[in-house]
Structures are given as C-alpha cells and as structure tokens.
GROMACS .gro file of C-alpha atoms in nm:
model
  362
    1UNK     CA    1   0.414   2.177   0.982
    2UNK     CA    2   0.586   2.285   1.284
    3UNK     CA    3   0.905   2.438   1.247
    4UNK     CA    4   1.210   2.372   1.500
    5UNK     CA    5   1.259   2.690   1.677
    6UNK     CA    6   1.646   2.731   1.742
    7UNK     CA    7   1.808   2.891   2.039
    8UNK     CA    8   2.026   3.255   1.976
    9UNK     CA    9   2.291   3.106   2.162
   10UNK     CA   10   2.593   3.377   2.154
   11UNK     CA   11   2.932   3.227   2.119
   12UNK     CA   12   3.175   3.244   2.432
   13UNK     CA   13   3.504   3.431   2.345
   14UNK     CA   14   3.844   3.437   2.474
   15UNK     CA   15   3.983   3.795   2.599
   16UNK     CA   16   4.230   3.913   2.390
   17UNK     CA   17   4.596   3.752   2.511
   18UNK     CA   18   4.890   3.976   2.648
   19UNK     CA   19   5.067   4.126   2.334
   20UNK     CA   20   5.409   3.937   2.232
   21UNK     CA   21   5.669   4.123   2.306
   22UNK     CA   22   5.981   4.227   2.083
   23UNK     CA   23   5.951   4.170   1.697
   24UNK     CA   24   5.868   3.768   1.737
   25UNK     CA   25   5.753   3.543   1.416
   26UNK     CA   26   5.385   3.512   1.332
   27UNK     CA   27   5.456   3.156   1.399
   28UNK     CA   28   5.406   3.170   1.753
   29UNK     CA   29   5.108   3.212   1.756
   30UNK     CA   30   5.037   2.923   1.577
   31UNK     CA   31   4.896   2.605   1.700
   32UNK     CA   32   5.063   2.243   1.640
   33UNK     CA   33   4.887   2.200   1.326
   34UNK     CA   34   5.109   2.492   1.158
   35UNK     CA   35   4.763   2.658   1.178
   36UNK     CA   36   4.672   3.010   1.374
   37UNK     CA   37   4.392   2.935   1.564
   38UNK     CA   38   4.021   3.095   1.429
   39UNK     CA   39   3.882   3.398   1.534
   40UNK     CA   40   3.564   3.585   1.527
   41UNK     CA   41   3.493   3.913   1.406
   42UNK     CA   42   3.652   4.086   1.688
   43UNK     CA   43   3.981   3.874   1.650
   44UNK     CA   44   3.928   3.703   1.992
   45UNK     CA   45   4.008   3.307   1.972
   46UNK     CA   46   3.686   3.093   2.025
   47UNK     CA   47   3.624   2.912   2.314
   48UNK     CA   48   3.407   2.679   2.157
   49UNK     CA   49   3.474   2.504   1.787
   50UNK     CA   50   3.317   2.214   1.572
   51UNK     CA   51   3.446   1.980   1.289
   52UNK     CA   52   3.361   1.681   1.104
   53UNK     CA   53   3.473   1.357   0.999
   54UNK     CA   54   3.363   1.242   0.654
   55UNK     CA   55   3.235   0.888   0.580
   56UNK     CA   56   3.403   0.741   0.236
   57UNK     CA   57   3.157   0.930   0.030
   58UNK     CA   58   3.325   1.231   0.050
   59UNK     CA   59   3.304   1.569   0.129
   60UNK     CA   60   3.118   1.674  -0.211
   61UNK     CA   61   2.928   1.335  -0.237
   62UNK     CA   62   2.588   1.545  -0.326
   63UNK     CA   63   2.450   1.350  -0.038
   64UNK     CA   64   2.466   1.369   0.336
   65UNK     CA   65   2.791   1.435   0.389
   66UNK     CA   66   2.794   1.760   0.246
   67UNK     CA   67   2.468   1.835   0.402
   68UNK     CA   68   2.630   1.777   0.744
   69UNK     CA   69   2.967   2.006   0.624
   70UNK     CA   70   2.671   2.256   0.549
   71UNK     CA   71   2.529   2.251   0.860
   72UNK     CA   72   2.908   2.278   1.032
   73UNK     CA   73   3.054   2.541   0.776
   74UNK     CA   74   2.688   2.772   0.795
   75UNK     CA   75   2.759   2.744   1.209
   76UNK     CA   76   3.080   2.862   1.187
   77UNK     CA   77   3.019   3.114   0.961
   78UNK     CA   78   2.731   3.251   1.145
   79UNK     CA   79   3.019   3.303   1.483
   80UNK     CA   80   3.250   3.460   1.203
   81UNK     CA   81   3.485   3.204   1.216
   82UNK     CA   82   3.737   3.033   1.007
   83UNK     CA   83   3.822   2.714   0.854
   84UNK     CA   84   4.071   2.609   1.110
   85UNK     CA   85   4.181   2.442   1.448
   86UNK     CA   86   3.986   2.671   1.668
   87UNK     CA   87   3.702   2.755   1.444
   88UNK     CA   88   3.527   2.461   1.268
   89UNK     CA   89   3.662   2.223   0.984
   90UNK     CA   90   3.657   1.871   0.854
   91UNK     CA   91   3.852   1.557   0.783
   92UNK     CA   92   3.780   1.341   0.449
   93UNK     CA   93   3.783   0.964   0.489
   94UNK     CA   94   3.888   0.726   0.216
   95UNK     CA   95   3.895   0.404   0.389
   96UNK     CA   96   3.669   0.296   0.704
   97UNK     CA   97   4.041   0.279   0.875
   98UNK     CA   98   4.061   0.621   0.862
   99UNK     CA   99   3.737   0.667   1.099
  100UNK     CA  100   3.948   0.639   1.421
  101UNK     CA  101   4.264   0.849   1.324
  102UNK     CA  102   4.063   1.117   1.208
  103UNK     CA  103   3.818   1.161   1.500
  104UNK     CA  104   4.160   1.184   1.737
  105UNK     CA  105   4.297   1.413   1.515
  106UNK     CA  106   3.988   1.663   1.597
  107UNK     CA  107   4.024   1.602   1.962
  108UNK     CA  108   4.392   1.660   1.969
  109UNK     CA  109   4.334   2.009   1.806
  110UNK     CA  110   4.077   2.043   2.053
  111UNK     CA  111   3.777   2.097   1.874
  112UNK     CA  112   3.469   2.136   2.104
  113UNK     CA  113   3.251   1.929   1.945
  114UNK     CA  114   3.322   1.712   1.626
  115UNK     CA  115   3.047   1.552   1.450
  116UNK     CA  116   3.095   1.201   1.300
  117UNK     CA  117   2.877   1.122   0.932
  118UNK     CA  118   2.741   0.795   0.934
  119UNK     CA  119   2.639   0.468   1.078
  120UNK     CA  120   2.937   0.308   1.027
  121UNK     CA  121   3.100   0.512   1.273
  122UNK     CA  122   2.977   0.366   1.541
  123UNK     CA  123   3.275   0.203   1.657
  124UNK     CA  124   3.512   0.433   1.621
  125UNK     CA  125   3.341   0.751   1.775
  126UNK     CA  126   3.236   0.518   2.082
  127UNK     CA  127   3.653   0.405   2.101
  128UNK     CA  128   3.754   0.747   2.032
  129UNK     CA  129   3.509   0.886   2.329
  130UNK     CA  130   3.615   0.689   2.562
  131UNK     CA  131   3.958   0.813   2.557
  132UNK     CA  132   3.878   1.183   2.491
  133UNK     CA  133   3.603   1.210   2.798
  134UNK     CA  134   3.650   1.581   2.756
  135UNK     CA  135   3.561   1.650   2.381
  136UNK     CA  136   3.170   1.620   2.298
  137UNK     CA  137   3.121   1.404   2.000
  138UNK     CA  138   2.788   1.341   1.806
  139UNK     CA  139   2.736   1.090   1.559
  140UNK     CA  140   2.477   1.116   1.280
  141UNK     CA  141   2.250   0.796   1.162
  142UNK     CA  142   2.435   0.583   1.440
  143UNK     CA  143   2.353   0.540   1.854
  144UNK     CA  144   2.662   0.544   2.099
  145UNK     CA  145   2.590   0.529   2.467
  146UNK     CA  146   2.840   0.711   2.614
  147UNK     CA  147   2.792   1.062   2.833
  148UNK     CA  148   3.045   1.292   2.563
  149UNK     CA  149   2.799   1.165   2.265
  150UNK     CA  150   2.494   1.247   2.126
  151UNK     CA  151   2.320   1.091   1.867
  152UNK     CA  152   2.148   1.210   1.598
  153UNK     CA  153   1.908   0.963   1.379
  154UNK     CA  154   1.624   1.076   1.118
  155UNK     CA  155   1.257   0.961   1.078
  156UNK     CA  156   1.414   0.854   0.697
  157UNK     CA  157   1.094   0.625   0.674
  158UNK     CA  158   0.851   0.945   0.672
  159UNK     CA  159   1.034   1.126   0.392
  160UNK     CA  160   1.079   0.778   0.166
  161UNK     CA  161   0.700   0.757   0.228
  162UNK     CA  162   0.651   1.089   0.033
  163UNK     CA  163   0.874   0.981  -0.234
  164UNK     CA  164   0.653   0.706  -0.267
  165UNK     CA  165   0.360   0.886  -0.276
  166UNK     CA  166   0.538   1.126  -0.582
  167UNK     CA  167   0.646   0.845  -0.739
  168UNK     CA  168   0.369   0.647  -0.741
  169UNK     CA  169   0.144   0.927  -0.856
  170UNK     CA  170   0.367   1.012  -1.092
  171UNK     CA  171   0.475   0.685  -1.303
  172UNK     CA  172   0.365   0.590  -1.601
  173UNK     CA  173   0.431   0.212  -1.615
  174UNK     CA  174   0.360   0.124  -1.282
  175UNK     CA  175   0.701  -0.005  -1.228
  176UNK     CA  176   0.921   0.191  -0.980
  177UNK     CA  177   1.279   0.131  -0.858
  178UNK     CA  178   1.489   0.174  -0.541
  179UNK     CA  179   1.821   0.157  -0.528
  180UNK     CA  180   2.010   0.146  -0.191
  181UNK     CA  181   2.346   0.172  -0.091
  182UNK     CA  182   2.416  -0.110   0.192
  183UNK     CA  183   2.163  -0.319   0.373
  184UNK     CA  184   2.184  -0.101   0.726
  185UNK     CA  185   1.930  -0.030   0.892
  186UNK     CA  186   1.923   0.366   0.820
  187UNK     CA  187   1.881   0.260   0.423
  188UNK     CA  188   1.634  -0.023   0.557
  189UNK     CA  189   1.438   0.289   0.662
  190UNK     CA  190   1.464   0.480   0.346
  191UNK     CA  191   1.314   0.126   0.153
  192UNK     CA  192   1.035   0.107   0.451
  193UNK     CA  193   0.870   0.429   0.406
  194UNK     CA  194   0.887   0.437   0.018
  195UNK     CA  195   0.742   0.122  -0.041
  196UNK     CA  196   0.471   0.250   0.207
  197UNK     CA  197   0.393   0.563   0.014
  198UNK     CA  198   0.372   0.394  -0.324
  199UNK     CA  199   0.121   0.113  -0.197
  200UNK     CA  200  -0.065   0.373   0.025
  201UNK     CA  201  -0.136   0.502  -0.373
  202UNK     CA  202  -0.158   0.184  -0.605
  203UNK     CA  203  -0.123  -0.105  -0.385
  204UNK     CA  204  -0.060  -0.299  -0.758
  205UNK     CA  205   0.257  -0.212  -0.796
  206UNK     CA  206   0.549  -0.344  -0.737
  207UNK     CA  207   0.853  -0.225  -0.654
  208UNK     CA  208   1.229  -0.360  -0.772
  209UNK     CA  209   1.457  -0.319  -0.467
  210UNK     CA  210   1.883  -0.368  -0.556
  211UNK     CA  211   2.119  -0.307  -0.258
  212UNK     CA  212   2.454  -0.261  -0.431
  213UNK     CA  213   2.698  -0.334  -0.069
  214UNK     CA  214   2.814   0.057  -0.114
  215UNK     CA  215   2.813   0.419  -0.086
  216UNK     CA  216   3.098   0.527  -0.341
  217UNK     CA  217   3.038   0.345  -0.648
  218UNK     CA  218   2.862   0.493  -0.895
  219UNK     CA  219   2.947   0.226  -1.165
  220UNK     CA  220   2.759  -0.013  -0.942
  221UNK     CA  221   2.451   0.237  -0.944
  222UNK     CA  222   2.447   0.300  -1.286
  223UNK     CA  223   2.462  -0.041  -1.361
  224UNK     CA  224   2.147  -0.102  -1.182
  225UNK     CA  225   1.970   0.151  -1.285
  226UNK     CA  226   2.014   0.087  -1.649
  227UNK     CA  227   1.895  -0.295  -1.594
  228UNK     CA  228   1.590  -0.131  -1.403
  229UNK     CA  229   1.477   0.098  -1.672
  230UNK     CA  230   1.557  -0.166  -1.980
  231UNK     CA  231   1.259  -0.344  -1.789
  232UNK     CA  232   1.011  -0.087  -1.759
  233UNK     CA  233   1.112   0.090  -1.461
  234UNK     CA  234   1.036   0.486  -1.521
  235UNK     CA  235   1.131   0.611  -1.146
  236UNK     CA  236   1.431   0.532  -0.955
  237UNK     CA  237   1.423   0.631  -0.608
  238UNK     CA  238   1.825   0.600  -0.499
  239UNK     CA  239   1.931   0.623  -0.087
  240UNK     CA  240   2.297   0.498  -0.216
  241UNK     CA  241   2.527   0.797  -0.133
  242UNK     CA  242   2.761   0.893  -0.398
  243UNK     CA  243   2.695   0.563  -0.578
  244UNK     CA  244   2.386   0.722  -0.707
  245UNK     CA  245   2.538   0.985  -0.889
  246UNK     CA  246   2.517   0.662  -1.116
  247UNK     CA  247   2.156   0.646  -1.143
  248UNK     CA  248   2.158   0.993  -1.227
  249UNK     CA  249   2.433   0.923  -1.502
  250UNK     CA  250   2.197   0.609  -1.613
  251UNK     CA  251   1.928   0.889  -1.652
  252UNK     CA  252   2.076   1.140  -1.808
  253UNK     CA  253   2.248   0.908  -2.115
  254UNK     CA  254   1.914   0.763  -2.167
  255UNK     CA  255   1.756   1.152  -2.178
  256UNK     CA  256   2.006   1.262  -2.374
  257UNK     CA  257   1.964   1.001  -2.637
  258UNK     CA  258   1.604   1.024  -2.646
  259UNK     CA  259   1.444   1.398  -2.588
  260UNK     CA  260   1.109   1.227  -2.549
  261UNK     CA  261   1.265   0.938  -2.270
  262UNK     CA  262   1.003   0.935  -1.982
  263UNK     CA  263   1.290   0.871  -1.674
  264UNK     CA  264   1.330   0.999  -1.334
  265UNK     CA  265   1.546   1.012  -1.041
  266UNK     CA  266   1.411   1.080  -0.724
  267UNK     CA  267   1.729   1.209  -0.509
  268UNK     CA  268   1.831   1.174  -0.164
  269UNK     CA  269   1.945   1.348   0.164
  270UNK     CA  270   2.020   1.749  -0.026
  271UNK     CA  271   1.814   1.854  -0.276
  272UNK     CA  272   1.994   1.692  -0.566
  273UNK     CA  273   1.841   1.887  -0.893
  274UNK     CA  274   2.169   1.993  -1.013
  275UNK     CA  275   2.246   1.640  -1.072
  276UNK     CA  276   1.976   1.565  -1.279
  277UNK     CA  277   2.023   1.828  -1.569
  278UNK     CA  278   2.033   1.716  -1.943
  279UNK     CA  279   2.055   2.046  -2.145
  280UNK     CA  280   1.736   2.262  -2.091
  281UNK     CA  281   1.591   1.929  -1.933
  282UNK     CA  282   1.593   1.786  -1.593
  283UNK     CA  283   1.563   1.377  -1.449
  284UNK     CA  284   1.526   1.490  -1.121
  285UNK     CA  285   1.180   1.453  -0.999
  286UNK     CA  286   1.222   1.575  -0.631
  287UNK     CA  287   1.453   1.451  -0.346
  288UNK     CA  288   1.405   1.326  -0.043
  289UNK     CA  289   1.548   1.584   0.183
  290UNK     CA  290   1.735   1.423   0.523
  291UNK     CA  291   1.829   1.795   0.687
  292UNK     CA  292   2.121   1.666   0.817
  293UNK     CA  293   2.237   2.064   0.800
  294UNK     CA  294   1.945   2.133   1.022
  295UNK     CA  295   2.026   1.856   1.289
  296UNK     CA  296   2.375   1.920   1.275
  297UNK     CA  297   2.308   2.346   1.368
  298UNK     CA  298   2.061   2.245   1.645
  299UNK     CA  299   2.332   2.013   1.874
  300UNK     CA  300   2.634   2.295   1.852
  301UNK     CA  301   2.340   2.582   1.901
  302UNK     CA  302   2.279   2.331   2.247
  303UNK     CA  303   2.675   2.232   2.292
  304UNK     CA  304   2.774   2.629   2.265
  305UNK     CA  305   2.444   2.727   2.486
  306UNK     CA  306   2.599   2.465   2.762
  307UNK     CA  307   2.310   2.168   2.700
  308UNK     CA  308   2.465   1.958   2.525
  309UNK     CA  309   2.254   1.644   2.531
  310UNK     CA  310   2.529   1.387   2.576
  311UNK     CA  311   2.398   1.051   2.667
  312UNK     CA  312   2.053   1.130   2.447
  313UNK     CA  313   1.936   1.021   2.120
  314UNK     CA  314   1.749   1.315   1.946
  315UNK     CA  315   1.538   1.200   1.659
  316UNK     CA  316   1.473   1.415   1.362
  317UNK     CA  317   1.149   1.374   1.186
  318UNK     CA  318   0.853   1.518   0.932
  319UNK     CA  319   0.687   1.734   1.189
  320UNK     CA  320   1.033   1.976   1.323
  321UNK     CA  321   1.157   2.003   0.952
  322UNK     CA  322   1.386   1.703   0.990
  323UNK     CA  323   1.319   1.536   0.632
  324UNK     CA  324   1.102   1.696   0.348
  325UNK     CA  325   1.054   1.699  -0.022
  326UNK     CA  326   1.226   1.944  -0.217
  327UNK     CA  327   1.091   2.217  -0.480
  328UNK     CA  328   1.051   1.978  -0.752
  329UNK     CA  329   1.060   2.276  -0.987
  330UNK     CA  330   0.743   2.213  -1.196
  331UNK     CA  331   0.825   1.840  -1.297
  332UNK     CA  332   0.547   1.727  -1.090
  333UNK     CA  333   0.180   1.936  -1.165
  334UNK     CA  334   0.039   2.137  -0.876
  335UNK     CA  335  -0.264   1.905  -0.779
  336UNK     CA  336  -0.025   1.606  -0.764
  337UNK     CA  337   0.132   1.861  -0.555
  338UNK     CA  338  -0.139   1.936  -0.325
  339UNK     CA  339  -0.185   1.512  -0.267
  340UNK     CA  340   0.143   1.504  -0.149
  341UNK     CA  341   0.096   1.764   0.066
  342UNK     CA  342  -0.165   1.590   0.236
  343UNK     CA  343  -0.005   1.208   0.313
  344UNK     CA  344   0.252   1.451   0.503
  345UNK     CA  345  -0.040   1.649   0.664
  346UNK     CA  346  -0.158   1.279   0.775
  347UNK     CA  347   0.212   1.183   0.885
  348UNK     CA  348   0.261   1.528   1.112
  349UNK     CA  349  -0.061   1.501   1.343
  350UNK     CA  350   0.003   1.156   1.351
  351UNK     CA  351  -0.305   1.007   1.152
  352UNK     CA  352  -0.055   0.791   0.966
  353UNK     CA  353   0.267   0.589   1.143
  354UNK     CA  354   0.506   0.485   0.879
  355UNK     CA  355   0.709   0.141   0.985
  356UNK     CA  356   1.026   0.147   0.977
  357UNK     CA  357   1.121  -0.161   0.845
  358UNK     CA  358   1.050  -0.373   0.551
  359UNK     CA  359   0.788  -0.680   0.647
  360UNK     CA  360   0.955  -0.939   0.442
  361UNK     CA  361   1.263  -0.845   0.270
  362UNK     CA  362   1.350  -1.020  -0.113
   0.00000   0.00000   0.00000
C-alpha cells in the first residue's frame, strides 16, 4: 500500500529575548498559566505550538484519544519541546460542558493549533472558532466549515471491513458480535464496513449489533458482551471507546475461568493487545487500527510548514496508512493472514468500495 509521505517541515523559532536585567525572579518569565513557556533544544521559545482537548473518554482511554495525544506528544517531541503553554499539551474532559471551556483555554495560552477528539465536538470547536479567528483548530471524526478549521475524518468503513474479513475467517460458531459506542455516524461506519467484510466471507452469518448510548462505560460493555457470548457469540468486534475495556473484561473472566474458552476481542482505533492479556494468554485477536496519531502529525507538519488546510476536509483511508490491522501476534495463522491481505489489496486499487452505512439498521 502506499505510504503517506510527510513533509520535513523545520519548526520556526523565536530569537533569544534581551537578558533580564538585575537579579529578577524566575517568575517573570513565566506566562499567565504559572507556566514558563516551552522551548526547543536551543532554549529559544516556539513560534508555533499544538494541544488537545480530550473527549469524555479520557486521556488513557486505550482508544482514540490517546492515539491523537500520541500523535500531538510524538510532534512535540520531535521539535524538542515541552509539555507546556508554548510547546504542546492537552486538556481532559469529563463532561460534554467542558468541550467549550477547554478549547478557549488553549487559545488563550495561545497555542497554534489545538486539535479537538471527536464528533461531538462539533459545536463547540465551530463556537470556539468563531471567536478565536486567529488560532487554527482541527477537529477529528467531525466537519466544521469555518476558514481556522480543518477537519479530519477516517475511511473507518475500510478497516471494519478487514475486521470482518478476520473475524469471519476466524470464528468458530458462525456467530459474531459488534458492539458500538453511540449511534453516530463515525461508529455507523465502523458497523458498515464490518458487516461487509464478514458477508464478503460467509454471507450466512449473522451478525448481533448492541449500541450501548456511550463511550465511558465499561459496565455497559461488559454487560453486553457477556449476553453475546452466553449465546454463542465467539468474536466481539467493539468501536465503543473506553466502554469496551468491558468487552475485554467480559473476555478475559470467561478465559480465565476456562483455559480452553474459544473468545475474542477484536480492538479498536490503537492496537489494543495489552488489553486482552489473561496470564500467558491473549483475547485480542487484532484491532482495527484508526491512525489518528498519523492524521494528527500530518495537519501540524502542514500548519508549521504554513499550509494549513483550513476550510478542507482531509480524509484518511486504507491506501495512505490511515486505518490498518494490527500485528495480531500469531492468534490468527499465516494463510488466514495472507486472505486478509488480499480484501485490502482489493480495497487500495479500488476493486472493492466499502459503503459506509448500514442498508437497514435493527
């Protein structure tokens, strides 16, 4: 497949301000925050910064959250910067009310460009623009129209149709599960493509589809997911966020009680095989990858360059890297392997078009 080839764009520096003079406090050279301002190697102050607003999953929600606060920490990293005003950094949201106070809090410590995680976003980032025209904004899995914003949506239906394709090849029962989060159209995507993949394989089967109204409850996903494999269900494909760390809970207690258990997650948006381990075993079958990290890097490598493609919708698919399988670590055999490998050969030169919506929906 075609990888995305990413600009060298050098980051813009600062010269070095006029020494203080006398025997001042440190703390004048610190910003409003109570924070000195980040610096690269040299110790010259940025003139260009990013940061992130969190959706209620979290920071750490194993999900695409903290694949976007990858793709934001590895950027600043790669400048040698810090986690501060002036270098990159994130706000956590607990309650959808935080959305808009957090997104002005970036733009009043001037960050350059601040990233906002998730659909539900919309609103505020397009709000929040409006009155900070001078701060570039990008929101991930959402559109706002608006000149300062770019965003950033995935081909989610291409990758679900792989875990389809795994899944279906892989099951034993011929029962499969997929769990989403909340009935948006980004999760609609995820449900498209992976009930495209499995009947692509065994057109027989049919899939059980539960949207549980959430991303942060993993009581509601493990709740699911047990009533899904008490019926026969061997494979759970989850696009729910941090409410699927309860499908992988579901999992795991059933693994754990019985060695011989034949149960599988398939994982979502990072590569989510830590999750799945049970002792020297492992319920993780692959993930569906959503390189929000790799989307994420690409707009500040085009902000910092000076294209920033505000106004534009940039699309992130199979065939530039944008969503994958990951290393499923031997839990699925080579020449089931090698089939995969070529629905997503089919999918890149464009021999197969996933929808991406669901025809009729339960």
């Amino acid at each position: 497949m075609k990888k995305r080839k990413f600009g060298l764009a050098m980051s813009l520096v600062l010269a070095a301000g006029t020494m203080l003079a006398g025997c001042g406090s440190d703390d004048k050279d610190k910003n409003d925050a109570g924070e000195k301002p980040a610096t690269g190697d040299g110790g010259e102050k940025s003139e260009f910064s990013i940061a992130m607003v969190t959706d209620v999953g979290g920071i750490d929600d194993k999900s695409f959250n903290q694949s976007a606060w990858k793709g934001v920490r590895e950027f600043g990293e790669d400048q040698g910067w810090e986690k501060a005003t002036g270098g990159y950094d994130y706000l956590q949201s607990t309650d959808p009310a935080d959305y808009t106070t957090n997104l002005n809090n970036l733009a009043r410590r001037d960050f350059g460009l601040i990233f906002g995680v998730g659909y539900l976003m919309e609103d505020a980032i397009a709000d929040i623009a409006a009155q900070q025209k001078d701060t570039k904004f990008a929101i991930i899995d959402g559109e706002v129209d608006a000149p300062n914003v770019t965003s950033i949506l995935f081909k989610e239906q291409e990758g679900g149709y792989l875990a389809g394709v795994a899944a279906a090849l892989m099951t034993k029962s011929d029962k499969i599960g997929f769990i989403g989060g909340m009935d948006i159209p980004v999760i609609e995507r995820f449900e498209a493509g992976f009930l495209e993949g499995v009947k692509a394989v065994k057109p027989e089967i049919k899939v059980d589809t539960k949207y549980v109204g959430a991303f942060d409850k993993a009581e509601l996903g493990k709740a699911e997911a047990g009533r899904m494999y008490s019926s026969g269900v061997d494979i759970i494909f989850h696009a729910a966020g941090g409410t699927g760390n309860g499908v992988f809970s579901e999992a795991k207690e059933r693994k754990q009680a019985d060695k011989d258990a034949y149960v599988w997650v398939i994982g979502v948006d990072s590569d989510q095989y830590e999750e799945g381990k049970v002792g020297d075993d492992n319920i993780t079958l692959t993930s569906m990858l959503k390189r929000v990290d790799v989307a994420v890097k690409d707009v500040a490598d085009l902000a910092m360059a000076g294209n920033f493609p505000g106004g534009e919708t940039k699309v992130y698919g199979l065939q530039d890297e944008g969503v994958s399988l990951a290393d499923s670590r031997g839990a699925i055999p080579q020449d089931v392997e090698d089939q995969i490998d070529e629905y997503a050969q089919k999918i890149a030169n464009g021999e197969v078009e996933v929808p991406e919506f669901v025809e009729k929906k339960k």
